[in-house]
Short mmCIF file of C-alpha atoms and ligand atoms in Angstrom, two decimals:
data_model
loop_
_atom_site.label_atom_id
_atom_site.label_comp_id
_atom_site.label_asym_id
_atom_site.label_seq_id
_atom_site.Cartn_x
_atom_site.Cartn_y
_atom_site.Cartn_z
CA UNK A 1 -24.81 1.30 -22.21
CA UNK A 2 -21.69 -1.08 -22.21
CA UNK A 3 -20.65 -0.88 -18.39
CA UNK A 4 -18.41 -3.87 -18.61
CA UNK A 5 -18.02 -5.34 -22.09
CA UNK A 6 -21.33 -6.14 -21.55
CA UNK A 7 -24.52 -4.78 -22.36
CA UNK A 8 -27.03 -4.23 -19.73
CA UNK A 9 -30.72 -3.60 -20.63
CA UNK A 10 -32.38 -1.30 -18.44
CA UNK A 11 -30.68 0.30 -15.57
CA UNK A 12 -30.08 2.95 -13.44
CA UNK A 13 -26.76 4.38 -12.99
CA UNK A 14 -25.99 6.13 -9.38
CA UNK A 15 -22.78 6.25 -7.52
CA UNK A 16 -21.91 5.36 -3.87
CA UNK A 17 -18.78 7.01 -2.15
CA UNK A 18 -18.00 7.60 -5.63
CA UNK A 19 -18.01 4.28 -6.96
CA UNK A 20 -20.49 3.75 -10.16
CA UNK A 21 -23.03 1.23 -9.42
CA UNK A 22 -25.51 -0.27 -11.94
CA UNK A 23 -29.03 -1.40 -10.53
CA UNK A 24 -32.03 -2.44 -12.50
CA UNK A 25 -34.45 -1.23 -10.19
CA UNK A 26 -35.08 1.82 -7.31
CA UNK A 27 -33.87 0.08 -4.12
CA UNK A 28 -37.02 -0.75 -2.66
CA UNK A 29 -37.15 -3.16 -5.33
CA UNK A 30 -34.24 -4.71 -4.49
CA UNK A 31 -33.39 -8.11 -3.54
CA UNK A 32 -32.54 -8.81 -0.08
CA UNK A 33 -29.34 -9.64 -1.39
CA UNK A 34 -28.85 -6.17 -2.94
CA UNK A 35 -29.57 -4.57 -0.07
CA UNK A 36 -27.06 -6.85 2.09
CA UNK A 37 -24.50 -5.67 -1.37
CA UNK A 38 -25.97 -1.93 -0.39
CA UNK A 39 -26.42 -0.72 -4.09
CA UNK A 40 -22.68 -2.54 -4.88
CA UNK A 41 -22.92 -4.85 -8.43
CA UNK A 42 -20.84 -7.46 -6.23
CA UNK A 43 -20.19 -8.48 -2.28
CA UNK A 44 -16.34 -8.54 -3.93
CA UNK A 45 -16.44 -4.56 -4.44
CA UNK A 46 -18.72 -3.53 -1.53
CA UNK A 47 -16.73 -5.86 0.69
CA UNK A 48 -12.95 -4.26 -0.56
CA UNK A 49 -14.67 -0.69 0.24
CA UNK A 50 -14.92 -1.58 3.43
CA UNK A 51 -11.85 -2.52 4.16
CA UNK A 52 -11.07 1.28 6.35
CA UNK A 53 -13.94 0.19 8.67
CA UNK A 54 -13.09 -3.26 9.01
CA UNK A 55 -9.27 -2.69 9.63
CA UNK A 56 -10.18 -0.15 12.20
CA UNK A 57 -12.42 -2.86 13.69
CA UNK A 58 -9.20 -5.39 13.72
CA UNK A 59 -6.80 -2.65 15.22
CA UNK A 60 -8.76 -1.83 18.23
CA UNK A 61 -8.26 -5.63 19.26
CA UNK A 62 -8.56 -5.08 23.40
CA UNK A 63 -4.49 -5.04 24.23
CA UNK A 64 -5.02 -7.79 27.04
CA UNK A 65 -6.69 -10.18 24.01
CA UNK A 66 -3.05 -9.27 21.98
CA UNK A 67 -1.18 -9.66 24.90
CA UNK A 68 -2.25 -13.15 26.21
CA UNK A 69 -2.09 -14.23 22.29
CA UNK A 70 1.41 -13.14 22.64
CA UNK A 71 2.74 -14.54 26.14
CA UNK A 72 1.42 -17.76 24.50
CA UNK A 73 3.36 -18.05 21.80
CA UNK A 74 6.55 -16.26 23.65
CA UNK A 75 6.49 -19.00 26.12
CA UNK A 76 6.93 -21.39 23.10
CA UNK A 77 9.93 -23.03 21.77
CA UNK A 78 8.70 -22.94 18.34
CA UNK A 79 5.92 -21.44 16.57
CA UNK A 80 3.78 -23.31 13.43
CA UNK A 81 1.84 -20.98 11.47
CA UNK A 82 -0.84 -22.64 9.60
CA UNK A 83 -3.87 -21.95 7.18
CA UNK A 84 -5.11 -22.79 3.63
CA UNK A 85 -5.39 -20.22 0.77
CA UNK A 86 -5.74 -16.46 1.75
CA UNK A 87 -5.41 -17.10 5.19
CA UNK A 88 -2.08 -18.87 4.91
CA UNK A 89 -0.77 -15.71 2.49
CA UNK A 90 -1.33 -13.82 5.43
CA UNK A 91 0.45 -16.50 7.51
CA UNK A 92 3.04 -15.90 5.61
CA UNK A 93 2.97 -12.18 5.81
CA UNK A 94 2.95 -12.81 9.49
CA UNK A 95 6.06 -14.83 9.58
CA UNK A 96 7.87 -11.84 8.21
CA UNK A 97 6.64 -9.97 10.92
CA UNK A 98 7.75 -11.96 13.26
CA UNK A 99 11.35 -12.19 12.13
CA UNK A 100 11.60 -8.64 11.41
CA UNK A 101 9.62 -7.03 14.49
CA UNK A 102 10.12 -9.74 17.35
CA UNK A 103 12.42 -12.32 16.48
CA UNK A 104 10.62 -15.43 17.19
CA UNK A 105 11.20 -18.79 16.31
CA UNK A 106 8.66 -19.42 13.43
CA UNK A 107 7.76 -21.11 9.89
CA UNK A 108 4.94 -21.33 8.30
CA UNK A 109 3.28 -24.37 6.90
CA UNK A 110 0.28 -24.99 4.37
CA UNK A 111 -2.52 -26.47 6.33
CA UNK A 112 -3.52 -29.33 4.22
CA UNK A 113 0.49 -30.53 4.29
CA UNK A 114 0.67 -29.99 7.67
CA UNK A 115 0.52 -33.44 9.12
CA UNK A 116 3.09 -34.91 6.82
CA UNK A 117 5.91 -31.94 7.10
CA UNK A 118 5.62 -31.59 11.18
CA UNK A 119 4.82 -35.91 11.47
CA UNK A 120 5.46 -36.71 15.04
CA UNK A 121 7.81 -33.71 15.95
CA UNK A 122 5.48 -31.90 17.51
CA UNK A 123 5.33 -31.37 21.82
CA UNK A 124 4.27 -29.24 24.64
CA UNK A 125 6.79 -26.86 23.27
CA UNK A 126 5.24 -25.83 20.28
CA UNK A 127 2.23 -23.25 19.57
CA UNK A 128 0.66 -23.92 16.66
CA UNK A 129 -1.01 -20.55 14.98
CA UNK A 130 -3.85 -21.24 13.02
CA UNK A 131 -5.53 -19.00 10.97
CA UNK A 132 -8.88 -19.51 9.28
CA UNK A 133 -11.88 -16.60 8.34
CA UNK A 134 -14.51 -19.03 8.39
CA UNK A 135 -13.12 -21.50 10.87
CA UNK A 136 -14.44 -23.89 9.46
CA UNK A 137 -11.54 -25.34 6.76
CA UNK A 138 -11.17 -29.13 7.01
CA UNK A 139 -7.40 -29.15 6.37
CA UNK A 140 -6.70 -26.32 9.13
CA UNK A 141 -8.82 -28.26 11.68
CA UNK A 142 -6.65 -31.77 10.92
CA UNK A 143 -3.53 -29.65 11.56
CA UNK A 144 -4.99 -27.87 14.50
CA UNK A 145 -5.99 -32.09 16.12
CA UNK A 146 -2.94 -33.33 14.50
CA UNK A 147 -0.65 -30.58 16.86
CA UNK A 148 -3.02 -30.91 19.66
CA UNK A 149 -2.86 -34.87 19.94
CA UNK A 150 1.03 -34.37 20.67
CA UNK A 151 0.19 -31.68 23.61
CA UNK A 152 1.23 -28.86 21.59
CA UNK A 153 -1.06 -25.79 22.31
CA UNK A 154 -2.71 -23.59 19.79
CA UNK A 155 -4.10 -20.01 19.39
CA UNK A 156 -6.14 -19.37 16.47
CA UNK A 157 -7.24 -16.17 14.74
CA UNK A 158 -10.26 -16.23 13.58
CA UNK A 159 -13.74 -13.88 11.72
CA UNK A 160 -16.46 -16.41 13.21
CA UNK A 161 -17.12 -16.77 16.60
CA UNK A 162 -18.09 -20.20 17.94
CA UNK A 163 -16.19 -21.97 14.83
CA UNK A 164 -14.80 -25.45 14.73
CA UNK A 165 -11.08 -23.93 15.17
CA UNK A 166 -12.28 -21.66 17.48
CA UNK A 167 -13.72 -24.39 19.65
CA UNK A 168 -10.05 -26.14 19.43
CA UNK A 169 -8.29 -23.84 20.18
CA UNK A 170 -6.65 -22.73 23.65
CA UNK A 171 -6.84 -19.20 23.03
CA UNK A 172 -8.27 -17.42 19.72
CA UNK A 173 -8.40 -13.59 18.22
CA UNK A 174 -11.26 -12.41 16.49
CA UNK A 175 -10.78 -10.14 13.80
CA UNK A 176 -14.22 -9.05 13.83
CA UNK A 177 -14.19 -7.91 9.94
CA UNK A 178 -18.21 -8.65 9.99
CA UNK A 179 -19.67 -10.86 7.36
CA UNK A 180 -17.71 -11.83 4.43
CA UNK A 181 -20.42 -13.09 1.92
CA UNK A 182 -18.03 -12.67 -1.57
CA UNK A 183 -16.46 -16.18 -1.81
CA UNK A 184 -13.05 -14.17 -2.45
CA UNK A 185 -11.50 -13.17 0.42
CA UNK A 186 -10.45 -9.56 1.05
CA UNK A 187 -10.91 -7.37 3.76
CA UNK A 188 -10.45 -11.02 6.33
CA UNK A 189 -7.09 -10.67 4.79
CA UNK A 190 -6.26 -7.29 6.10
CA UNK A 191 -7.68 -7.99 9.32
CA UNK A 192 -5.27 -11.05 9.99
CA UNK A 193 -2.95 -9.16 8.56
CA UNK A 194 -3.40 -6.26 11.11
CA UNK A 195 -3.55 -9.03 13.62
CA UNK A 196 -0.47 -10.47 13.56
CA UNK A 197 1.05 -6.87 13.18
CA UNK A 198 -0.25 -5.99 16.68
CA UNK A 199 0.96 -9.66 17.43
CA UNK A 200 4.34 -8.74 16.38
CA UNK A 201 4.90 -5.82 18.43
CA UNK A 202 3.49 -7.55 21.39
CA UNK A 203 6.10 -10.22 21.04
CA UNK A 204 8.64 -7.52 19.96
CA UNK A 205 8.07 -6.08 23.61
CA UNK A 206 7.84 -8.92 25.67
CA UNK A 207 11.30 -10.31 23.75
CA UNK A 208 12.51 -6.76 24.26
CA UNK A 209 14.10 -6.69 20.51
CA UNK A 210 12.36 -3.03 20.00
CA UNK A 211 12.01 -0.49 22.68
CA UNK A 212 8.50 0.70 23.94
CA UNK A 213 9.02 3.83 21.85
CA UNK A 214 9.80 1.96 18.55
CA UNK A 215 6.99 -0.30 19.06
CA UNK A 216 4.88 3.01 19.59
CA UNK A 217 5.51 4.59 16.85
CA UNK A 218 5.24 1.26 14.80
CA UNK A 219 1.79 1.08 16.05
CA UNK A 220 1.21 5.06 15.01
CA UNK A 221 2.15 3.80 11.73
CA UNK A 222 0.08 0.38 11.93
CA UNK A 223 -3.18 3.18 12.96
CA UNK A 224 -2.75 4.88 9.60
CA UNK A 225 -3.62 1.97 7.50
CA UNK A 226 -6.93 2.64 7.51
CA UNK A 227 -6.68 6.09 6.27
CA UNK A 228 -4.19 5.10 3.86
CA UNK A 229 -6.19 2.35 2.59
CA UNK A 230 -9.40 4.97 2.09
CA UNK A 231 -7.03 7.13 -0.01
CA UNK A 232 -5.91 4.36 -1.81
CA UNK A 233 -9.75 2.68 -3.43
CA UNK A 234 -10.64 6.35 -3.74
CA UNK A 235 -7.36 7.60 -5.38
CA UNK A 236 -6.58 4.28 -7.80
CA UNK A 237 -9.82 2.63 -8.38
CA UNK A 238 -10.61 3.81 -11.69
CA UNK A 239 -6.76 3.57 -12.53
CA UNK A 240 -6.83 0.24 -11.43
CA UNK A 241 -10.00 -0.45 -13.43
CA UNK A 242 -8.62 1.06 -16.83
CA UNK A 243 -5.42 -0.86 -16.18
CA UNK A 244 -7.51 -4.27 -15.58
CA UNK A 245 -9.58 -3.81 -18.38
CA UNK A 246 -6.69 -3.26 -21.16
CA UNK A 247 -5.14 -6.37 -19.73
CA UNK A 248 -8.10 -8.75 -19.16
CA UNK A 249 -7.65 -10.64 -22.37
CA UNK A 250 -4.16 -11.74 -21.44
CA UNK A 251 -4.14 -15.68 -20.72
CA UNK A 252 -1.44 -15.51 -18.10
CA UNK A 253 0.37 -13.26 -15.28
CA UNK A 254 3.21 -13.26 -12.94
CA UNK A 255 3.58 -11.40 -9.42
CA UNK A 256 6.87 -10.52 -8.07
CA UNK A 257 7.65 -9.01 -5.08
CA UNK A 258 10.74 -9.48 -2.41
CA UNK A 259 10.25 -9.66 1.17
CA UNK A 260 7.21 -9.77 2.97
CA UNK A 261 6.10 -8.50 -0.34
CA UNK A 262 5.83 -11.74 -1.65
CA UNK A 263 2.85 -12.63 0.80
CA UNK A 264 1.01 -9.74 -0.96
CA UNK A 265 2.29 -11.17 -4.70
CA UNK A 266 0.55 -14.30 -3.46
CA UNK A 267 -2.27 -13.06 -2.35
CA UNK A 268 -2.90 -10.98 -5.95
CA UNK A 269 -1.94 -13.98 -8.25
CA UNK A 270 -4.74 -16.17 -5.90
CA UNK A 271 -7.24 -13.47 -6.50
CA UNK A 272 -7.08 -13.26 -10.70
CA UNK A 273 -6.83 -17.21 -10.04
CA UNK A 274 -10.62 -17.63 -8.27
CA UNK A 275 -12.27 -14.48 -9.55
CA UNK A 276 -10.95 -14.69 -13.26
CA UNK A 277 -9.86 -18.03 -14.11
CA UNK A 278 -6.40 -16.74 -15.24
CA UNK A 279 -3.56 -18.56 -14.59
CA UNK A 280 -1.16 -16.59 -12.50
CA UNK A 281 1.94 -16.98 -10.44
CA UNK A 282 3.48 -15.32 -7.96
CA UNK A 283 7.71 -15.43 -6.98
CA UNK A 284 9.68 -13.97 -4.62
CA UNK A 285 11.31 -12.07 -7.11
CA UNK A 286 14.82 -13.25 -6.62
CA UNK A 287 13.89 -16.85 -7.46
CA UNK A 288 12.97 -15.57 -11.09
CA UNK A 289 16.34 -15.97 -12.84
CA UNK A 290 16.23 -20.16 -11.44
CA UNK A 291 13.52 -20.51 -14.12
CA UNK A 292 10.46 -18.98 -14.44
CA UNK A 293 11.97 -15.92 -16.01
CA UNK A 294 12.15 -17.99 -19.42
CA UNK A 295 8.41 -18.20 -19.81
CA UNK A 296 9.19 -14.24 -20.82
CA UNK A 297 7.70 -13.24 -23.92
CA UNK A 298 7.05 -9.67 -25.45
CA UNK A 299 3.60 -8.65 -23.86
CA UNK A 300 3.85 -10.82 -21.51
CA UNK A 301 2.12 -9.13 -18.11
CA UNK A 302 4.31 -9.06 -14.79
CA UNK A 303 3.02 -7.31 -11.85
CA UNK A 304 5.48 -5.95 -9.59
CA UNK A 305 5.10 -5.49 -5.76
CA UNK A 306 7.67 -2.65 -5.00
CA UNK A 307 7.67 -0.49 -2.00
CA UNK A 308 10.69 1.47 -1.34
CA UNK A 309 11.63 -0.81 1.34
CA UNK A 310 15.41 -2.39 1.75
CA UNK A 311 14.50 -4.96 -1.22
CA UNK A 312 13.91 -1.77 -3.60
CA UNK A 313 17.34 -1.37 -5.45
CA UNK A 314 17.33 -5.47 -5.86
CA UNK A 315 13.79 -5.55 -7.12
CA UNK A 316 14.70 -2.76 -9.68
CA UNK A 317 16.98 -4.98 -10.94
CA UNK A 318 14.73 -7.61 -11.53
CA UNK A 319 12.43 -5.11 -13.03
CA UNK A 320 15.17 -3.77 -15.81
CA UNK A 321 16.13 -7.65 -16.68
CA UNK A 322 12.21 -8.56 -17.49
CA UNK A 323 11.93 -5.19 -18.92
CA UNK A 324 14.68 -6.15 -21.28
CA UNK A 325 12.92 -9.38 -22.36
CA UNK A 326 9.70 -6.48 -23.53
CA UNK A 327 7.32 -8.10 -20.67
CA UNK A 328 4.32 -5.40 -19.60
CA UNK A 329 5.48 -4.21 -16.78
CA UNK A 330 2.25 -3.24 -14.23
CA UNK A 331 4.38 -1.69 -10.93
CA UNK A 332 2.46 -1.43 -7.39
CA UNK A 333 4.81 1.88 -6.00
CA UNK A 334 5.00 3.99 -3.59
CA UNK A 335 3.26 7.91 -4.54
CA UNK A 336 6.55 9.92 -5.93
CA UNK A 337 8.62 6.76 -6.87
CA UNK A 338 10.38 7.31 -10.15
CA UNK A 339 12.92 4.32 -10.81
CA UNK A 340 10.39 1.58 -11.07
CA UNK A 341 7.60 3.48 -12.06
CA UNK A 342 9.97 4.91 -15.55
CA UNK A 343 10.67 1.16 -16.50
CA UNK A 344 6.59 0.24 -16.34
CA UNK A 345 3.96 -0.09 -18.77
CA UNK A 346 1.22 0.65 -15.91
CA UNK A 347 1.98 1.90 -12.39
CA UNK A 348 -0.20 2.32 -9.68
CA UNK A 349 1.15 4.76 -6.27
CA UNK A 350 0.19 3.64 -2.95
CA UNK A 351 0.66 6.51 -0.13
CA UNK A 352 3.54 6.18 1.84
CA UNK A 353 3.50 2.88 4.34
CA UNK A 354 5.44 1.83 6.83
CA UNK A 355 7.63 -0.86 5.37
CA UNK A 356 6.98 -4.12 7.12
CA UNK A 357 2.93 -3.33 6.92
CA UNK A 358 2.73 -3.13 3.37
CA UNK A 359 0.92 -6.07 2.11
CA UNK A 360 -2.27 -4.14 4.30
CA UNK A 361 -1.59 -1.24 1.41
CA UNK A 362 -0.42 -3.40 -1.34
CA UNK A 363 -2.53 -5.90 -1.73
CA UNK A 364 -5.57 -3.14 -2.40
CA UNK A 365 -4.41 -2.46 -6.03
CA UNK A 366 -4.20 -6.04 -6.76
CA UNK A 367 -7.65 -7.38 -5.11
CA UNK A 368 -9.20 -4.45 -7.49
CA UNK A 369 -7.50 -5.83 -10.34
CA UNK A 370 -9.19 -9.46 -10.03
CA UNK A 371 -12.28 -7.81 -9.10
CA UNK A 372 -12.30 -5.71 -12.46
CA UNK A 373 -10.58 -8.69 -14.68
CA UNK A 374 -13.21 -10.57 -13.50
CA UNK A 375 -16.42 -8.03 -14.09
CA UNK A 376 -14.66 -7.81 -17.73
CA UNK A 377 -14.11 -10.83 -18.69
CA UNK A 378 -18.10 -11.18 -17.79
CA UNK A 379 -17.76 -13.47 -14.41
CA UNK A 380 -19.36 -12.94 -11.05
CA UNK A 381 -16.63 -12.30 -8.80
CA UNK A 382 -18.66 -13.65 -6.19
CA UNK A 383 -19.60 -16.69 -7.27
CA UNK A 384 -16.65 -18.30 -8.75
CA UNK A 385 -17.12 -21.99 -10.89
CA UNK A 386 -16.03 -24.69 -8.61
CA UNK A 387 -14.84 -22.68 -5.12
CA UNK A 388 -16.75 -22.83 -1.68
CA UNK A 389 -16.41 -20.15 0.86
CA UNK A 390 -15.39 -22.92 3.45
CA UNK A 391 -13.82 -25.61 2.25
CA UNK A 392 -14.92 -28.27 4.98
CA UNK A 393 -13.95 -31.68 2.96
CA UNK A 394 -10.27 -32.63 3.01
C1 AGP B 401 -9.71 -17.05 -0.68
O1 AGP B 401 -10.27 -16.03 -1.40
C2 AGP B 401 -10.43 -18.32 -0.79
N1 AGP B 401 -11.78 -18.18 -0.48
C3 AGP B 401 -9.76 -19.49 -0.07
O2 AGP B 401 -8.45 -19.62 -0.54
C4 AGP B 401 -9.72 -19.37 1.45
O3 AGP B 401 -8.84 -18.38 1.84
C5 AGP B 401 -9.29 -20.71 2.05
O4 AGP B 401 -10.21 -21.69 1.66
C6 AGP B 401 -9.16 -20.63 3.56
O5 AGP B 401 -10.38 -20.32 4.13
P1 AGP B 401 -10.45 -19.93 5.68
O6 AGP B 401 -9.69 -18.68 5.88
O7 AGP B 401 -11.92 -19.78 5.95
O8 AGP B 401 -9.87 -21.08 6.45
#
C-alpha cells in the first residue's frame, strides 16, 4: 500500500473526522505517544485539526484580560512588537492590525535583533509586546531584559503558563491553545493571531477610531473563524494534499501576498522551510519587480496569498506578470473568485473572511502544504533535522 511514496508494511487503515490515518497496530497497542497523536500519523496533522477548538479557546479570552492588555499599551507612546520565527509572523500580522483597526503607534522587530535596532532608545514610554508559544526563546527574553532595564514596560502573550517571559513580564495573555508537541508551530499561530485581533479592537475602542458597532460586528466576524477554519481542513485537505504531492519534488518556492497577507506568506514559506527542507521565500508582493522576480523560470512554483481584499486588483497584476514568465501559479482565494483563480496552475478557495483576519484562514492551506510536502518527500514533520521546539541558546 503506498500511502506516501512510501511503502508501509503492515497496517491498518481507519479514518478520523475524515482524515485517513495509518496505524500498525489496534490502539491499545499503541504508544503513549500515539495515543497523545490520537490515531494521527503526526502531532503536525492532529495539531492543525485542532485548530477550531483551539481558536475558540483563544477567542473567549475573559474581556477584562484584553482590556487591561490594551489600556497598557494605549497608555504608551510607542509600541515594540517582538518574537522569533512563527511568533514574530504573527507579530507582524498584528502590526497590521493595529494600523488598520486602532491606529497605534507600532513596529515590529525580530527578537534576536532587537537590542541592536532599539540600542538605548528605549523609556518608560514604550510597551514592548512580546510574543513567544513556549516562553521560553532566549532571544525574546534578551529583548524583553534589554526593554525592561530602560523602564520600558512589557505585556507578553504567551501558550505556557509560568514561562520565563511570562515571569518578566508586567502583564501577559495566555492563548491557552493546549500542548503543542509538533516542533512546527500551527494552531499557537492562530491563537496569537486571534489575540492580537481582540487586541486590536480593544485599542480600536479605547482610541475611538471604530465605533462600538463596527468593532461588534468585527468581532461577529473574528467568532466565525473557527467555523470557517473547520470548513476549510475538511473542504481542501485532500486538494491541498494532491496539490503538495505533484509539487514536492520542486527544489524551490516563493510566497507572495500584499498586506497583512504577507505575515501569512511568511508564515507558509517558514513552514516548507522546517518541515521539508525546501528553500522558500516569501515577498510582499509588490517588492517582486526590485529583484526577486528574475529568479523566474518556466515551472517555477509561486504561491499566491490573495483574498479579495483592497490589495486584490494590484496582486492580480503581479499574478499576470509571473504568469507571463510560465511560473506555476498555486493561488490561496477566496470560494467564487475567478480572476486569480483563471491565471493559476492550482487554486485552493477559502470561505469568505473578513479582510483584515485572513492570515487565521489563509495560512490553513499553506501549513497543510508543508505538512504533506513533508510526509512525501518521506520526513517526519515533527521532528525536523536540526530545529528545537524552544530555542533557549542565543
Ligand atoms: C516555528 O514553527 C518554529 N518552531 C520556530 O520558528 C518558533 O516559532 C520560534 O523558535 C519561536 O518560538 P516561541 O514562539 O516559542 O518563542
Amino acid at each position: 500500500m503506498v500511502a506516501s511514496g512510501r511503502l508501509i508494511k503492515t497496517c491498518k487503515i481507519f479514518s478520523i473526522k475524515g482524515v485517513i490515518v495509518v496505524s500498525g497496530d489496534s490502539p491499545s497497542a499503541w504508544s503513549p505517544e500515539m495515543v497523545e497523536r490520537g490515531g494521527y500519523p503526526h502531532f503536525m496533522l492532529k495539531e492543525i485539526h485542532e485548530q477550531p477548538k483551539a481558536l475558540r479557546n483563544a477567542l473567549s479570552l475573559e474581556s477584562d484580560v484584553c482590556r487591561l492588555a490594551a489600556r497598557i499599551l494605549n497608555d504608551s507612546e510607542q509600541v515594540y512588537i517582538t518574537a522569533a520565527g512563527t511568533s514574530n509572523h504573527a507579530g507582524l500580522a498584528g502590526r497590521y492590525m493595529f494600523t488598520r483597526l486602532s491606529a497605534i503607534r507600532s513596529q515590529n522587530i525580530i527578537s534576536s535583533e532587537f537590542p541592536e535596532l532599539t540600542g538605548e532608545l528605549l523609556d518608560e514610554n514604550c510597551v514592548v509586546l512580546a510574543i513567544s508559544q513556549s516562553g521560553e526563546t532566549a532571544d525574546t527574553i534578551n529583548a524583553v531584559r534589554h526593554a525592561k532595564r530602560q523602564g520600558a514596560k512589557v505585556v507578553s502573550i504567551t501558550n505556557v503558563r509560568g514561562s520565563t517571559i511570562s515571569k518578566l513580564s508586567d502583564f501577559t495573555v495566555y492563548t491557552y491553545a493546549g500542548p503543542e508537541y509538533g516542533l512546527a508551530a500551527t494552531k499557537t499561530f492562530l491563537v496569537q493571531v486571534a489575540c492580537l485581533a481582540l487586541l486590536s479592537l480593544e485599542l480600536a475602542l479605547m482610541r475611538g477610531t471604530l465605533s462600538t458597532g463596527e468593532v461588534e460586528e468585527l468581532r461577529a466576524e473574528l467568532m466565525r473563524s473557527p467555523r470557517i477554519v473547520d470548513e476549510t481542513i475538511k473542504r481542501q485537505e485532500s486538494v491541498v494534499r494532491d496539490i503538495a504531492y505533484r509539487y514536492a519534488d520542486k527544489p524551490s518556492f516563493l510566497f507572495l501576498g500584499r498586506g497583512i497577507s504577507t505575515a501569512t506568506a511568511m508564515e507558509g514559506a517558514l513552514k516548507l522551510k522546517e518541515t521539508a527542507y525546501v528553500h522558500a521565500e516569501a515577498y510582499p508582493a509588490g517588492e517582486s519587480r526590485h529583484g526577486p522576480i528574475a529568479i523566474i523560470e518556466p515551472g517555477f512554483p509561486v504561491i499566491f496569498i490573495a483574498p479579495p481584499d483592497e490589495n486584490y486588483e494590484k496582486l492580480v497584476g503581479n499574478v499576470r506578470e509571473i504568469k507571463a514568465y510560465r511560473a506555476e501559479i498555486i493561488s490561496v482565494v477566496q470560494e467564487g473568485d475567478r480572476e486569480v483563480r483563471k491565471l493559476s496552475d492550482s487554486s485552493i478557495a477559502i470561505p469568505e473572511t473578513c479582510p483584515v483576519f485572513t492570515p487565521i484562514t489563509y495560512v490553513i492551506p499553506l501549513q497543510l502544504f508543508a505538512y504533506f510536502v513533508a510526509f512525501r518527500r518521506g520526513y517526519n514533520p515533527d521532528k525536523p533535522r536540526y530545529l528545537v521546539k524552544a530555542v533557549t541558546e542565543p
